[in-house]
PDB file of C-alpha atoms and ligand atoms in Angstrom:
ATOM      1  CA  MET P   1     117.821 113.770 117.530  1.00 90.00           C
ATOM      2  CA  HIS P   2     115.186 112.069 119.982  1.00 95.00           C
ATOM      3  CA  ARG P   3     111.098 112.159 120.857  1.00 96.00           C
ATOM      4  CA  THR P   4     109.341 111.808 124.097  1.00 96.00           C
ATOM      5  CA  CYS P   5     108.128 108.701 125.103  1.00 95.00           C
ATOM      6  CA  PRO P   6     104.259 108.963 125.577  1.00 94.00           C
ATOM      7  CA  ASN P   7     104.816 106.209 128.318  1.00 93.00           C
ATOM      8  CA  CYS P   8     108.094 107.957 130.922  1.00 94.00           C
ATOM      9  CA  SER P   9     107.653 111.949 129.044  1.00 94.00           C
ATOM     10  CA  ARG P  10     111.026 111.284 128.599  1.00 94.00           C
ATOM     11  CA  LYS P  11     112.968 112.506 125.510  1.00 96.00           C
ATOM     12  CA  SER P  12     114.208 109.016 125.367  1.00 94.00           C
ATOM     13  CA  ILE P  13     113.000 107.766 121.742  1.00 94.00           C
ATOM     14  CA  PRO P  14     115.683 107.819 119.130  1.00 94.00           C
ATOM     15  CA  VAL P  15     114.030 108.759 115.784  1.00 95.00           C
ATOM     16  CA  THR P  16     116.445 106.470 113.766  1.00 93.00           C
ATOM     17  CA  SER P  17     114.577 103.750 115.012  1.00 91.00           C
ATOM     18  CA  LEU P  18     111.338 104.665 114.237  1.00 93.00           C
ATOM     19  CA  ILE P  19     112.242 105.361 110.571  1.00 89.00           C
ATOM     20  CA  LEU P  20     111.890 101.691 109.344  1.00 79.00           C
ATOM     21  CA  THR P  21     110.742  99.996 113.177  1.00 85.00           C
ATOM     22  CA  ARG P  22     109.442 100.387 116.488  1.00 89.00           C
ATOM     23  CA  ALA P  23     111.449 101.584 118.938  1.00 92.00           C
ATOM     24  CA  PHE P  24     111.933 100.320 122.816  1.00 92.00           C
ATOM     25  CA  CYS P  25     112.187 103.374 125.171  1.00 93.00           C
ATOM     26  CA  PRO P  26     115.727 102.957 126.857  1.00 93.00           C
ATOM     27  CA  THR P  27     114.039 104.446 130.431  1.00 93.00           C
ATOM     28  CA  CYS P  28     110.519 102.372 131.080  1.00 93.00           C
ATOM     29  CA  GLY P  29     111.066  99.612 128.658  1.00 91.00           C
ATOM     30  CA  SER P  30     107.671 100.318 126.266  1.00 91.00           C
ATOM     31  CA  LEU P  31     107.628  99.495 122.613  1.00 93.00           C
ATOM     32  CA  ILE P  32     106.573 102.914 121.020  1.00 94.00           C
ATOM     33  CA  GLY P  33     105.634 103.055 117.649  1.00 93.00           C
ATOM     34  CA  VAL P  34     103.941 105.861 115.738  1.00 93.00           C
ATOM     35  CA  ARG P  35     100.006 105.983 115.882  1.00 92.00           C
ATOM     36  CA  ARG P  36      98.656 103.252 113.826  1.00 90.00           C
ATOM     37  CA  LEU P  37      96.582 105.463 111.701  1.00 93.00           C
ATOM     38  CA  TYR P  38      99.491 107.393 110.829  1.00 93.00           C
ATOM     39  CA  ALA P  39     101.728 104.651 110.200  1.00 92.00           C
ATOM     40  CA  LEU P  40      99.233 103.474 107.339  1.00 94.00           C
ATOM     41  CA  LEU P  41      98.884 106.539 105.621  1.00 95.00           C
ATOM     42  CA  PHE P  42     102.500 106.926 105.434  1.00 94.00           C
ATOM     43  CA  PHE P  43     102.485 103.544 104.121  1.00 94.00           C
ATOM     44  CA  VAL P  44     100.463 104.393 101.058  1.00 97.00           C
ATOM     45  CA  VAL P  45     102.412 107.429 100.612  1.00 96.00           C
ATOM     46  CA  THR P  46     105.856 106.067 100.744  1.00 95.00           C
ATOM     47  CA  PHE P  47     104.741 103.113  98.507  1.00 95.00           C
ATOM     48  CA  ALA P  48     102.556 105.666  95.543  1.00 97.00           C
ATOM     49  CA  VAL P  49     105.211 107.710  96.225  1.00 96.00           C
ATOM     50  CA  THR P  50     108.086 105.280  95.714  1.00 96.00           C
ATOM     51  CA  ALA P  51     106.238 103.046  92.816  1.00 96.00           C
ATOM     52  CA  ALA P  52     105.736 106.627  90.860  1.00 97.00           C
ATOM     53  CA  SER P  53     109.221 107.819  90.890  1.00 97.00           C
ATOM     54  CA  CYS P  54     111.210 104.338  90.120  1.00 96.00           C
ATOM     55  CA  ILE P  55     108.733 103.844  87.366  1.00 96.00           C
ATOM     56  CA  ALA P  56     109.961 107.180  86.195  1.00 97.00           C
ATOM     57  CA  ILE P  57     113.448 106.850  86.661  1.00 97.00           C
ATOM     58  CA  LEU P  58     113.316 103.215  85.420  1.00 96.00           C
ATOM     59  CA  ALA P  59     111.502 104.507  82.021  1.00 97.00           C
ATOM     60  CA  GLN P  60     113.842 107.410  81.837  1.00 96.00           C
ATOM     61  CA  GLN P  61     117.367 105.963  83.339  1.00 96.00           C
ATOM     62  CA  GLY P  62     116.912 102.540  83.160  1.00 96.00           C
ATOM     63  CA  PHE P  63     117.160  99.894  86.013  1.00 96.00           C
ATOM     64  CA  TYR P  64     120.442 100.891  88.194  1.00 96.00           C
ATOM     65  CA  ALA P  65     119.275 104.107  88.008  1.00 97.00           C
ATOM     66  CA  ALA P  66     115.899 103.196  89.886  1.00 96.00           C
ATOM     67  CA  LEU P  67     117.637 100.937  92.555  1.00 95.00           C
ATOM     68  CA  ILE P  68     120.209 103.567  93.465  1.00 96.00           C
ATOM     69  CA  TRP P  69     117.143 106.141  94.071  1.00 96.00           C
ATOM     70  CA  LEU P  70     114.632 103.398  95.364  1.00 94.00           C
ATOM     71  CA  PRO P  71     115.851 104.535  99.556  1.00 93.00           C
ATOM     72  CA  LEU P  72     115.480 107.948  98.885  1.00 95.00           C
ATOM     73  CA  PRO P  73     111.880 108.426  99.310  1.00 95.00           C
ATOM     74  CA  ILE P  74     111.568 105.118 101.386  1.00 93.00           C
ATOM     75  CA  GLY P  75     114.763 107.120 103.979  1.00 93.00           C
ATOM     76  CA  ALA P  76     112.827 110.887 103.570  1.00 95.00           C
ATOM     77  CA  LEU P  77     109.167 110.308 103.895  1.00 95.00           C
ATOM     78  CA  GLY P  78     110.277 107.827 106.938  1.00 94.00           C
ATOM     79  CA  TYR P  79     112.279 110.355 108.511  1.00 95.00           C
ATOM     80  CA  ILE P  80     109.657 113.047 108.218  1.00 96.00           C
ATOM     81  CA  LYS P  81     107.000 110.041 110.258  1.00 96.00           C
ATOM     82  CA  ALA P  82     109.430 108.612 112.776  1.00 96.00           C
ATOM     83  CA  ARG P  83     109.972 112.805 113.544  1.00 96.00           C
ATOM     84  CA  PHE P  84     106.670 114.153 113.373  1.00 96.00           C
ATOM     85  CA  CYS P  85     104.337 112.008 113.630  1.00 96.00           C
ATOM     86  CA  PRO P  86     102.481 111.569 117.403  1.00 95.00           C
ATOM     87  CA  LEU P  87     103.914 108.069 119.355  1.00 95.00           C
ATOM     88  CA  GLN P  88     102.082 105.614 121.042  1.00 94.00           C
ATOM     89  CA  VAL P  89     102.752 102.329 123.530  1.00 93.00           C
ATOM     90  CA  ARG P  90     102.312  99.379 121.699  1.00 85.00           C
ATOM     91  CA  SER P  91     102.746  96.871 124.208  1.00 73.00           C
ATOM     92  CA  GLY P  92     104.642  97.328 127.560  1.00 51.00           C
ATOM     93  CA  PRO P  93     107.797  94.789 128.488  1.00 49.00           C
ATOM     94  CA  LEU P  94     105.720  92.100 129.575  1.00 51.00           C
ATOM     95  CA  ASP P  95     102.815  91.598 126.324  1.00 49.00           C
ATOM     96  CA  ASP P  96     105.057  91.978 123.809  1.00 49.00           C
ATOM     97  CA  ALA P  97     105.176  87.910 123.045  1.00 50.00           C
ATOM     98  CA  GLY P  98     100.915  88.517 122.514  1.00 48.00           C
ATOM     99  CA  PRO P  99     100.154  89.480 118.517  1.00 48.00           C
ATOM    100  CA  HIS P 100      99.067  93.362 117.437  1.00 47.00           C
TER     101      HIS P 100
HETATM  102 ZN1  LIG G   1     109.991 105.663 128.412  1.00 66.83          ZN
END
């Protein structure tokens, strides 16, 4: 599964690398990420869903069940974010050293 690069318009951005972090386009070398607004929105939603569900499972099933559950909402929401959110060029290949 690949997303279209906003810089060179090739379907070259692997969805899996966008789930947790930004991805380099292998064609043009740009650093591609989800738009900041969406990244922030999903961070808040993921945090809220993960915290709420973990507390619920912790109370009902105990610590280890919550520990096993933990990656599931993070992974599922991260996948939705990586698959459907608009992408933007975060920086070119040359100015990656600067602050973002
Ligand atoms: Zn590209």
